[in-house]
mmCIF file of C-alpha atoms in Angstrom:
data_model
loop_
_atom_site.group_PDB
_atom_site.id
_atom_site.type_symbol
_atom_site.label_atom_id
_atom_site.label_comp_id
_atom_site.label_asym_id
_atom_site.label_seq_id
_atom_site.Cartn_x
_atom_site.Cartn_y
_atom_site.Cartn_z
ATOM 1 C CA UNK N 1 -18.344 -43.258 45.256
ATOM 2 C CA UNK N 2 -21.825 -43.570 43.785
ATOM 3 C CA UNK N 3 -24.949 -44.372 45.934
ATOM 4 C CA UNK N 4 -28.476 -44.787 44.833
ATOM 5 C CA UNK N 5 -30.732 -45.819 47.285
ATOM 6 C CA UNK N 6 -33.983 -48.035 46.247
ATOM 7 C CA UNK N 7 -36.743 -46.347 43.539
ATOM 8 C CA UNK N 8 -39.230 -47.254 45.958
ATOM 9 C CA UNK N 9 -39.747 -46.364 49.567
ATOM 10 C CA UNK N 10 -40.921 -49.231 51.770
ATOM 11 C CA UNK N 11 -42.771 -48.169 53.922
ATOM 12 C CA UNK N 12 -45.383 -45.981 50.915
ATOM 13 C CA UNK N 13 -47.915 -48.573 48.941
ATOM 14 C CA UNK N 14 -48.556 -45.959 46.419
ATOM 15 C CA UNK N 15 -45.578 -44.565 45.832
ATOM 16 C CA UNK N 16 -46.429 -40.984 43.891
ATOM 17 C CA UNK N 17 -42.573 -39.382 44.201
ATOM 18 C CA UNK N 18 -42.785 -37.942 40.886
ATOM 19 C CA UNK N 19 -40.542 -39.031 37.961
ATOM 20 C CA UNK N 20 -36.736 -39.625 38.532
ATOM 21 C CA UNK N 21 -34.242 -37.933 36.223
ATOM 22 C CA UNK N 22 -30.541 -37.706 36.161
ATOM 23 C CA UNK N 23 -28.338 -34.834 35.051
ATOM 24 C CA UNK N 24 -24.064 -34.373 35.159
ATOM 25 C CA UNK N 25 -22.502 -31.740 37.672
ATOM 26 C CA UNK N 26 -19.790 -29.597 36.049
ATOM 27 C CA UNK N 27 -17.354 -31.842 37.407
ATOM 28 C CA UNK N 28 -19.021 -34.914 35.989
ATOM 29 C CA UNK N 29 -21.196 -36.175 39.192
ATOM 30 C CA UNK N 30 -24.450 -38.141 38.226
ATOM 31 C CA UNK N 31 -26.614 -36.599 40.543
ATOM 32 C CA UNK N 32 -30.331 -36.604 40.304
ATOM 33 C CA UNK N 33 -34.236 -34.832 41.128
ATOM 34 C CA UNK N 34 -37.532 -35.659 40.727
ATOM 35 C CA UNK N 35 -40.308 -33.811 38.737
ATOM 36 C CA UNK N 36 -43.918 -33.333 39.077
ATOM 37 C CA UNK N 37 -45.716 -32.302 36.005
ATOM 38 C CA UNK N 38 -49.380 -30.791 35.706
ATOM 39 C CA UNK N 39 -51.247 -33.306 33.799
ATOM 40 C CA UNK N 40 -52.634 -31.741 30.255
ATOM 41 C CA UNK N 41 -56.256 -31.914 31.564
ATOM 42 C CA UNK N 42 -55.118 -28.813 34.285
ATOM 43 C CA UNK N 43 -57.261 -26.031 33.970
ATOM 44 C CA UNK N 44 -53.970 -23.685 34.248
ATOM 45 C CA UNK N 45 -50.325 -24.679 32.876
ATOM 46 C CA UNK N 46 -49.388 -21.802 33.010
ATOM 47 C CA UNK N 47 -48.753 -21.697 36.577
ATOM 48 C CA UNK N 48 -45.226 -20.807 37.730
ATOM 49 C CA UNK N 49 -42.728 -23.758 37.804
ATOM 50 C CA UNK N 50 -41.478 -24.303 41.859
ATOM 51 C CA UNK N 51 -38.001 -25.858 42.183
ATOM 52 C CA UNK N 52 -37.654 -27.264 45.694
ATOM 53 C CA UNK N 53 -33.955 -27.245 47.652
ATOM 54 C CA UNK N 54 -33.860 -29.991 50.724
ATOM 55 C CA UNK N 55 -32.254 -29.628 54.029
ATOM 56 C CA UNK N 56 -28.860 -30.172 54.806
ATOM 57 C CA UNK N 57 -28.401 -34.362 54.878
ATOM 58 C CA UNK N 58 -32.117 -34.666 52.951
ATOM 59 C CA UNK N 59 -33.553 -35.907 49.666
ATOM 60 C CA UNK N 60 -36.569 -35.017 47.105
ATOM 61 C CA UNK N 61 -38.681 -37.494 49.623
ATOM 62 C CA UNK N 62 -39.112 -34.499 51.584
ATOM 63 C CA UNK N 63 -41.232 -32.961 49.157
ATOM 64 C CA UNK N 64 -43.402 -35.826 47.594
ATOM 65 C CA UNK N 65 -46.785 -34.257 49.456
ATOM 66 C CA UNK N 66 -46.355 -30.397 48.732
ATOM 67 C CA UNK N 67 -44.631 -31.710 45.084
ATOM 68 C CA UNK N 68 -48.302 -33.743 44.726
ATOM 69 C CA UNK N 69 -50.224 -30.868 45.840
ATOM 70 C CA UNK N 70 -48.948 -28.069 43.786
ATOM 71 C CA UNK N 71 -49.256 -30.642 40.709
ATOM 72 C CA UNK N 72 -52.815 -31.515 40.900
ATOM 73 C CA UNK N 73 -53.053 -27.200 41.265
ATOM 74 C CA UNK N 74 -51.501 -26.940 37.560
ATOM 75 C CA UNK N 75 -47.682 -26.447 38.986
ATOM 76 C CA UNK N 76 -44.442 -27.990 37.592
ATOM 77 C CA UNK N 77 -42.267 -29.080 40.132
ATOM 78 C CA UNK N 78 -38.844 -30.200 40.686
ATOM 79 C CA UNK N 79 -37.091 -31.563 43.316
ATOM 80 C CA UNK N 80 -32.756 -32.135 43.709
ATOM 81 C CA UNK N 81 -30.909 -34.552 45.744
ATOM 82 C CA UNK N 82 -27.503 -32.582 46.631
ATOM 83 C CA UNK N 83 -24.830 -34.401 45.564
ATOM 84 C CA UNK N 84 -24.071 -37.080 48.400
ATOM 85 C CA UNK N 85 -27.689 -37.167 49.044
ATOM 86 C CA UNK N 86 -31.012 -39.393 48.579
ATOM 87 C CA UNK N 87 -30.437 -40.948 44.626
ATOM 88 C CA UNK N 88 -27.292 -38.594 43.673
ATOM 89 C CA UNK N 89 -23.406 -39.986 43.336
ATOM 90 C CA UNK N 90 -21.790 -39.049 46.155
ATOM 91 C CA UNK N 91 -18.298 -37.527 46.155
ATOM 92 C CA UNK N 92 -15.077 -38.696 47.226
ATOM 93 C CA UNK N 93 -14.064 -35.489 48.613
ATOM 94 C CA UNK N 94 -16.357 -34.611 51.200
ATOM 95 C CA UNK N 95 -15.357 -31.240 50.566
ATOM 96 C CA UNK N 96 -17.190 -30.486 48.053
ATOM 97 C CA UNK N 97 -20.127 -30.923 50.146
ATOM 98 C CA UNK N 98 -20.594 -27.181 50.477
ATOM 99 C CA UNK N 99 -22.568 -24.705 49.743
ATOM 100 C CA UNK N 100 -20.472 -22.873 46.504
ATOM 101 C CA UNK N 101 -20.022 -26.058 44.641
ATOM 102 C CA UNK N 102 -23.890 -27.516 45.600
ATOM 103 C CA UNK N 103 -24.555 -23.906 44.141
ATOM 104 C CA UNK N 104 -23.256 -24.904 40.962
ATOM 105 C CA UNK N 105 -24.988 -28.157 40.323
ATOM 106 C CA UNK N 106 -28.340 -26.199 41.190
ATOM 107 C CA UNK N 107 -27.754 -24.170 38.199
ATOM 108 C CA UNK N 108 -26.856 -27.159 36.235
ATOM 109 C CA UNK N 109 -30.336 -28.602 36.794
ATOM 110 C CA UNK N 110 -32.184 -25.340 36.137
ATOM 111 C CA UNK N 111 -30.019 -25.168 32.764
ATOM 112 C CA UNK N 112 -30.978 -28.776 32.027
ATOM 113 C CA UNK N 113 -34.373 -28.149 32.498
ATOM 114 C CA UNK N 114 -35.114 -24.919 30.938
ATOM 115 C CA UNK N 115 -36.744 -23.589 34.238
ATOM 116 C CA UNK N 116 -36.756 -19.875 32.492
ATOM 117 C CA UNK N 117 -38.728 -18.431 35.308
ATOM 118 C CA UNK N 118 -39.537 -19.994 38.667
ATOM 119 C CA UNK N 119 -40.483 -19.967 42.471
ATOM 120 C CA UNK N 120 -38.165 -21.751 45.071
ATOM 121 C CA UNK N 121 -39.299 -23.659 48.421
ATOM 122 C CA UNK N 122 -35.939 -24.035 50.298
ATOM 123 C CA UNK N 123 -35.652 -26.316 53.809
ATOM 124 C CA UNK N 124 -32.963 -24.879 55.608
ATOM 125 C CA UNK N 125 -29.803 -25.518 53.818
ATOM 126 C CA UNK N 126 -32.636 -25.378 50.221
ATOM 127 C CA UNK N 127 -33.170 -21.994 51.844
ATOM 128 C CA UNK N 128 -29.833 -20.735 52.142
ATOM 129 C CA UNK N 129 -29.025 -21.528 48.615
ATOM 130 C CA UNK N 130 -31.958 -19.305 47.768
ATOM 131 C CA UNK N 131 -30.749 -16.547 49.379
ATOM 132 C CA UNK N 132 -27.080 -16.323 47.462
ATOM 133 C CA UNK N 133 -29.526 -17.467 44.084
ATOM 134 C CA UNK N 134 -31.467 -14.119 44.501
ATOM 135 C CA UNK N 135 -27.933 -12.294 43.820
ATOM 136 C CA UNK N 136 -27.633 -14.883 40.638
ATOM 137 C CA UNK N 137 -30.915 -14.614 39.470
ATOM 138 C CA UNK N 138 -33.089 -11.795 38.448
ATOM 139 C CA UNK N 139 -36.899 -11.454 39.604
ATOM 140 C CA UNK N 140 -38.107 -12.018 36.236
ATOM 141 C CA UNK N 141 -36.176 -15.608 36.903
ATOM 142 C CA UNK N 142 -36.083 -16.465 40.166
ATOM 143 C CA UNK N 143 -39.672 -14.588 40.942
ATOM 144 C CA UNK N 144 -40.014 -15.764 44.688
ATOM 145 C CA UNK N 145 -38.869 -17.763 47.193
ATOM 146 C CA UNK N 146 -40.841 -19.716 50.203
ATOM 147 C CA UNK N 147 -38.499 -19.894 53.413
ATOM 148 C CA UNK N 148 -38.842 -23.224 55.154
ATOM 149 C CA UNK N 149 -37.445 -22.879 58.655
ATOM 150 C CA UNK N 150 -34.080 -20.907 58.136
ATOM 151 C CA UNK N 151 -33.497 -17.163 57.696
ATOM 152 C CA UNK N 152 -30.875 -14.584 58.032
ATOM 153 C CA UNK N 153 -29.939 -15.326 61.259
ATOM 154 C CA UNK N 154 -29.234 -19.556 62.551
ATOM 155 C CA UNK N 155 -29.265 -19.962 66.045
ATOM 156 C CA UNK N 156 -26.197 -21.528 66.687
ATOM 157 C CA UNK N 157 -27.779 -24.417 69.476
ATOM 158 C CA UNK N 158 -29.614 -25.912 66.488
ATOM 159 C CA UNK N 159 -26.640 -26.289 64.463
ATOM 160 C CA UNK N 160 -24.442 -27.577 67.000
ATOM 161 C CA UNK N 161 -27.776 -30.469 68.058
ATOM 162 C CA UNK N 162 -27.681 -31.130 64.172
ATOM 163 C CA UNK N 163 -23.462 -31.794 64.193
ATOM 164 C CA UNK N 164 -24.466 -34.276 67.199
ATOM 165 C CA UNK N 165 -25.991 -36.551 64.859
ATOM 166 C CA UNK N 166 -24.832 -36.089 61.918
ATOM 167 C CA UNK N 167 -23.636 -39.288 60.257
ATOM 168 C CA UNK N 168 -23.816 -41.228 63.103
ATOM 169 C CA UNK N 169 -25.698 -44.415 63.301
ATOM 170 C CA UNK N 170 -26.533 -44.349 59.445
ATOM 171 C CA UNK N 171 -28.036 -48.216 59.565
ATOM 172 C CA UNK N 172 -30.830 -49.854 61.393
ATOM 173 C CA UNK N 173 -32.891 -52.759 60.827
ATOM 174 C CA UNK N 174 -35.899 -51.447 60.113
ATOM 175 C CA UNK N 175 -37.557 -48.241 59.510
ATOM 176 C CA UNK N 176 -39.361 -48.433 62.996
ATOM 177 C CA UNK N 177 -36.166 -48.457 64.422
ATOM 178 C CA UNK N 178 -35.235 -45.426 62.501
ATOM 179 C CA UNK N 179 -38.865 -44.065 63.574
ATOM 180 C CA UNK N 180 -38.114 -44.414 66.991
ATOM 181 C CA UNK N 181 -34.720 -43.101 66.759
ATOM 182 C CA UNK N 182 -35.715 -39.835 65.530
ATOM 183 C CA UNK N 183 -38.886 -39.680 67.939
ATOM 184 C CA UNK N 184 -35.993 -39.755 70.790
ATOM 185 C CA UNK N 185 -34.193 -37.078 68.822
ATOM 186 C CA UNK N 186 -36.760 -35.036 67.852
ATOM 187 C CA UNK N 187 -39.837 -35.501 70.068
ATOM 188 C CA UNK N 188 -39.073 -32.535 71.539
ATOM 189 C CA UNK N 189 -39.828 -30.814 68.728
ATOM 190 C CA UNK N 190 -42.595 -32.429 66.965
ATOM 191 C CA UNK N 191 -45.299 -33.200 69.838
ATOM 192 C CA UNK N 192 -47.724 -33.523 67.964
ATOM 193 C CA UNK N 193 -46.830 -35.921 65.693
ATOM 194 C CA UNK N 194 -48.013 -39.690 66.292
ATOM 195 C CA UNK N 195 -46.356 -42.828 65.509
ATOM 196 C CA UNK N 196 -47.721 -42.787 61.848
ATOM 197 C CA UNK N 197 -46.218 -39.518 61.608
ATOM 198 C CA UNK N 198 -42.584 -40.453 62.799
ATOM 199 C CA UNK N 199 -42.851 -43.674 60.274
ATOM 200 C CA UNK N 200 -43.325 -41.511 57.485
ATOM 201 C CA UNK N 201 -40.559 -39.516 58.614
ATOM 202 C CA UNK N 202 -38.356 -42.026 58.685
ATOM 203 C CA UNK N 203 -39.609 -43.434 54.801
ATOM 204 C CA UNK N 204 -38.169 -40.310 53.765
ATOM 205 C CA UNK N 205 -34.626 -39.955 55.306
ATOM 206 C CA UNK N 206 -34.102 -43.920 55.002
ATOM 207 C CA UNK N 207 -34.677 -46.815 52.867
ATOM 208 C CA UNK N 208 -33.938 -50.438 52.436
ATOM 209 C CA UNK N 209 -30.642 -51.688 51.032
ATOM 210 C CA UNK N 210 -30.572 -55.572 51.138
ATOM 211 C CA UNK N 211 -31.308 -56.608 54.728
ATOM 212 C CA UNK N 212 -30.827 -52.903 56.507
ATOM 213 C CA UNK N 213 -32.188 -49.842 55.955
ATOM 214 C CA UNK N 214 -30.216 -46.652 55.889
ATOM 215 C CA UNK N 215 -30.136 -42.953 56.255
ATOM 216 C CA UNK N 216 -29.688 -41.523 52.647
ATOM 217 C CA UNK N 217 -26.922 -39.692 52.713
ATOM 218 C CA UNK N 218 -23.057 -39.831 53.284
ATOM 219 C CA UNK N 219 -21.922 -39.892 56.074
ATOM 220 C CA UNK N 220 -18.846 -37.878 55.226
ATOM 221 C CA UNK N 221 -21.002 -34.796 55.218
ATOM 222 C CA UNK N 222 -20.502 -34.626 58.638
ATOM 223 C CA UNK N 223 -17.078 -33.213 58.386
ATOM 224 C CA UNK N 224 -18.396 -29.899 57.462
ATOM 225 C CA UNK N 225 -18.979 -29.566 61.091
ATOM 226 C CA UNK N 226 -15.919 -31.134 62.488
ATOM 227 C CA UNK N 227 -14.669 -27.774 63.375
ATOM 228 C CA UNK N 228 -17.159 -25.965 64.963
ATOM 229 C CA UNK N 229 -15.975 -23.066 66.659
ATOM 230 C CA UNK N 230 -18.571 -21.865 69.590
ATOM 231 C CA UNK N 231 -15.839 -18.431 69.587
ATOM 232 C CA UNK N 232 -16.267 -17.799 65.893
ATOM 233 C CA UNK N 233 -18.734 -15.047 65.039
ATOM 234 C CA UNK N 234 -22.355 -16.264 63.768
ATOM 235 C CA UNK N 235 -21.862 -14.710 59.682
ATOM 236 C CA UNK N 236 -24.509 -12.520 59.012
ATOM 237 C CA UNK N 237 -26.492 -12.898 56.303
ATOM 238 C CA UNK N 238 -28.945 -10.041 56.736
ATOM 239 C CA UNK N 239 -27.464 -8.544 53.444
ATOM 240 C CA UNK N 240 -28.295 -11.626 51.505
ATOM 241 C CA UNK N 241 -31.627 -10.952 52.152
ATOM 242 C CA UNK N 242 -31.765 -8.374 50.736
ATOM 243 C CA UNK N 243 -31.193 -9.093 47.575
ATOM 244 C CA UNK N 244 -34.905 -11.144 47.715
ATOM 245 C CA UNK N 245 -36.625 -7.548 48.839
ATOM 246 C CA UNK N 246 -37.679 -7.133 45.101
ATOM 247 C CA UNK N 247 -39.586 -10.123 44.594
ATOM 248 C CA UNK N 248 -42.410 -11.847 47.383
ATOM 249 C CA UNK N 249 -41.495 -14.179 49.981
ATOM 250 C CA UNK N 250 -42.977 -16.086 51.894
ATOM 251 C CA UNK N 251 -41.087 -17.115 55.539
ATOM 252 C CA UNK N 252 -42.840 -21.195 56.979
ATOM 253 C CA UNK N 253 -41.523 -21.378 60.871
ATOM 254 C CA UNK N 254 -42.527 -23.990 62.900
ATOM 255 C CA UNK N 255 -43.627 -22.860 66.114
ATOM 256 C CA UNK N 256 -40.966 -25.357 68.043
ATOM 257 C CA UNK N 257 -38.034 -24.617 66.234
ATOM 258 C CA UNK N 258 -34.821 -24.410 67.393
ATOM 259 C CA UNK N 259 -33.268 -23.022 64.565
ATOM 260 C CA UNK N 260 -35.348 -19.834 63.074
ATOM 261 C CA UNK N 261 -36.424 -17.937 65.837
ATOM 262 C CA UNK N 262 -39.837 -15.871 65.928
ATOM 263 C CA UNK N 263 -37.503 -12.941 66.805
ATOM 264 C CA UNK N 264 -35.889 -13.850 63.389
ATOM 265 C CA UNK N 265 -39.297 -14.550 61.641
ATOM 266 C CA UNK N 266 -40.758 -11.148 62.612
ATOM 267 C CA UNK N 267 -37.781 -8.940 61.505
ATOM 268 C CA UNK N 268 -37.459 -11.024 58.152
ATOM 269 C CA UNK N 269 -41.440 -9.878 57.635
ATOM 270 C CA UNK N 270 -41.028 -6.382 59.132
ATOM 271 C CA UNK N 271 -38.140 -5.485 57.125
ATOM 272 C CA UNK N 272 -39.770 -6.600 53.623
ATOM 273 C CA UNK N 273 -42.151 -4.907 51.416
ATOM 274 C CA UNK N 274 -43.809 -8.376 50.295
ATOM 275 C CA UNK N 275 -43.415 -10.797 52.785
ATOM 276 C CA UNK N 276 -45.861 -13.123 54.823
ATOM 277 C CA UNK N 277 -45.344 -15.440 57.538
ATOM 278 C CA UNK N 278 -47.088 -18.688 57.946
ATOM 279 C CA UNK N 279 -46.215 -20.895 61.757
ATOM 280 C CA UNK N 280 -46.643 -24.209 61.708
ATOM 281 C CA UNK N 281 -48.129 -25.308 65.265
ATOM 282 C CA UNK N 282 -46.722 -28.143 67.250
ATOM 283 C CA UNK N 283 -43.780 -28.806 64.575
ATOM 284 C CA UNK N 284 -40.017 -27.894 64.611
ATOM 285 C CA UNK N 285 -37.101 -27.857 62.732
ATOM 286 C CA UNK N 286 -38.255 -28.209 60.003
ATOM 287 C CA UNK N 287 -42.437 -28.198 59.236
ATOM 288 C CA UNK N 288 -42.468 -31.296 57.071
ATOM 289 C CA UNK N 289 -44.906 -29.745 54.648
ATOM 290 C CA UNK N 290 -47.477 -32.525 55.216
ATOM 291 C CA UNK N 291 -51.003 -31.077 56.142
ATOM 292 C CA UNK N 292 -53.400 -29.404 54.361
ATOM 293 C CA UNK N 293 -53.302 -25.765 56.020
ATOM 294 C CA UNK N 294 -49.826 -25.531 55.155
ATOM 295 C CA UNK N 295 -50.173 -26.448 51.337
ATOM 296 C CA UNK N 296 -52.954 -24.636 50.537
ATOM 297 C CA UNK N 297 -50.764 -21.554 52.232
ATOM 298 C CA UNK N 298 -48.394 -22.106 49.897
ATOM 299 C CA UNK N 299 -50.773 -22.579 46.825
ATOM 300 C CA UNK N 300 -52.137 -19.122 47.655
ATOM 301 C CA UNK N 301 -48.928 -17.433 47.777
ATOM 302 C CA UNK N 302 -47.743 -18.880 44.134
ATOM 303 C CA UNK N 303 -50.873 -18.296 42.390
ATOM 304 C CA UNK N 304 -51.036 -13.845 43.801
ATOM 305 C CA UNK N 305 -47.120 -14.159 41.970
#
C-alpha cells in the first residue's frame, strides 16, 4: 500500500524541507528523501556530503533545521523516509519493516546518488543502521558518523514506553491535538520546551490528509514489537561499535533521555580514540536538533573531518 503524505507541512509558512526525490528499493518500493544542496555562491563545496537516518516511526521532517544549517555552511545533505514512513510506499508485509531489509534500501539511495564519500547523523533507529554501515562501508566512504540519542547499549524501559504508543491513535483533528498529545507523552522529557516547541513537533511527525491530520507512518510497524520479551537478553552491540573506532564520532545525548544513558555515553567516548560528546540540556529522547548550540556542534565536528 502506498502513502504519501502532503508536500507541505501545515503548520510551516515557509516551508524550506529541501527538494523531494524518489528512488526504487530492490524489491521495487517507491520510497523517497529529501536533499539539501550548497548553493554555487558557497565559499566551500567541497565540504563532506551528510546523509541523515530518522528514528524508528520518523520522516526527513526531522531534519529540515540541521539539513538548512549545514547547507547554508557549504554541505550536501540528504535525508530518507524508511520505507512505511513520512513520503515513502509503505509495504504490505510489515515485516519487512526491519532493520536488514531498511539496510538495503539505504544503500540503494547512496548508489542512486553517487554519495562516494560521506558523514552520517543517525536518530536512534538512523543510528543503529550506522553502526552495521561502518562494517559495509570503509572510512574513506562512510568517514564519520554523529550518534543522535542511541548507542551500544538501549535501555530496555525506553523501548518498551516507545511499543506503548506505537501505532496507536494515528489520527487527530488537528495538529494541536497531536501537540498536546505528545506534550502528555513526552513532557517528561522535554521540560523545556514551550507550546511553540511541541507544535513544531507535531508538524513533523503529522500532517493533514483531507479533514484529519495523521501521524506519518504505518501503523503496522508496530508489530515489530508485538513480542517483546522482558526475559530475552538485551543483544549487545558493543562489537558493532567497533567497527566505527577508525573513523571520528561524534555521540548527541539529551540530558533526559530514557534511552542512551550517560553511563552509556561516557563508555562510548572513553573507549574511542576520536570521539566527543555533546548533551543536550532539558531534552530527551531524542534532541530534536533545533537550536543553535547544537548545530554549530555539529558544523564543527564535520568541517575538523
Amino acid at each position: 500500500m502506498s502513502f504519501a503524505p502532503a508536500e507541505t507541512p501545515p503548520f510551516d509558512p515557509v516551508w524550506n524541507g529541501g527538494v523531494p526525490f524518489s528512488y526504487q528499493s530492490p524489491d521495487g518500493l517507491t520510497l523517497a528523501g529529501r536533499e539539501w544542496r550548497p548553493g554555487q555562491s558557497e565559499p566551500n563545496l567541497k565540504k563532506i556530503p551528510v546523509l541523515c537516518l530518522p528514528g524508528l516511526s520518523r520522516n526527513t521532517r526531522d531534519f529540515r533545521d540541521i539539513a538548512a544549517f549545514l547547507q547554508k555552511h557549504g554541505h550536501h545533505v540528504v535525508a530518507l523516509d524508511y520505507r512505511g514512513r513520512g513520503e515513502s510506499a509503505w509495504d504490505d508485509d510489515w515485516r519487512n519493516y526491519a532493520l536488514p531489509i531498511e539496510e538495503k534500501d539505504i544503500d540503494a539511495a547512496i548508489e542512486k546518488l553517487g554519495l562516494s564519500r560521506f558523514a552520517i547523523i543517525g536518530t536512534s533507529r538512523g543510528g543503529l543502521h550506522a553502526l552495521a554501515m561502518a562494517r559495509r562501508y570503509t572510512p574513506e566512504l562512510l568517514a564519520a558518523v554523529i550518534f543522535n540519542d542511541i548507542g551500544p547499549h538501549i535501555e530496555m524501559r525506553a523501548i518498551h514506553r516507545i511499543a506503548a504508543t506505537l501505532g496507536r491513535n494515528m489520527t487527530y483533528s488537528s495538529l494541536t491535538d497531536v501537540a498536546q498529545s505528545l506534550r502528555q507523552i513526552l513532557g517528561m522529557q522535554f521540560p523545556v520546551f514551550s507550546e511553540t516547541d511541541w507544535l513544531k513537533l507535531a508538524g513533523q511527525l503529522a500532517s493533514e490528509h483531507e479533514d484529519k491530520v495523521v501521524l506519518d507512518y504505518d501503523p503496522a510497524l508496530a508489530h515489530q514489537f508485538a513480542s517483546l520479551d522482558d526475559a530475552a537478553p538485551v543483544p549487545d552491540l558493543w562489537p558493532l561499535y567497533d567497527a566505527v573506532k577508525d573513523r571520528p564520532v561524534m555521540i548527541i545525548r539529551g540530558s533526559q533521555s530514557d534511552l542512551l544513558s550517560e553511563e552509556t555515553a561516557n563508555r562510548m567516548v572513553e573507549t574511542h580514540p576520536n570521539a566527543e560528546l555533546h548533551t543536550v540540556q532539558g531534552q530527551g529522547h531524542a534532541p530534536v536538533l533545533w537550536e543553535q548550540e547544537t548545530q554549530e556542534q555539529i558544523a564543527g565536528f564535520l568541517n575538523r573531518i
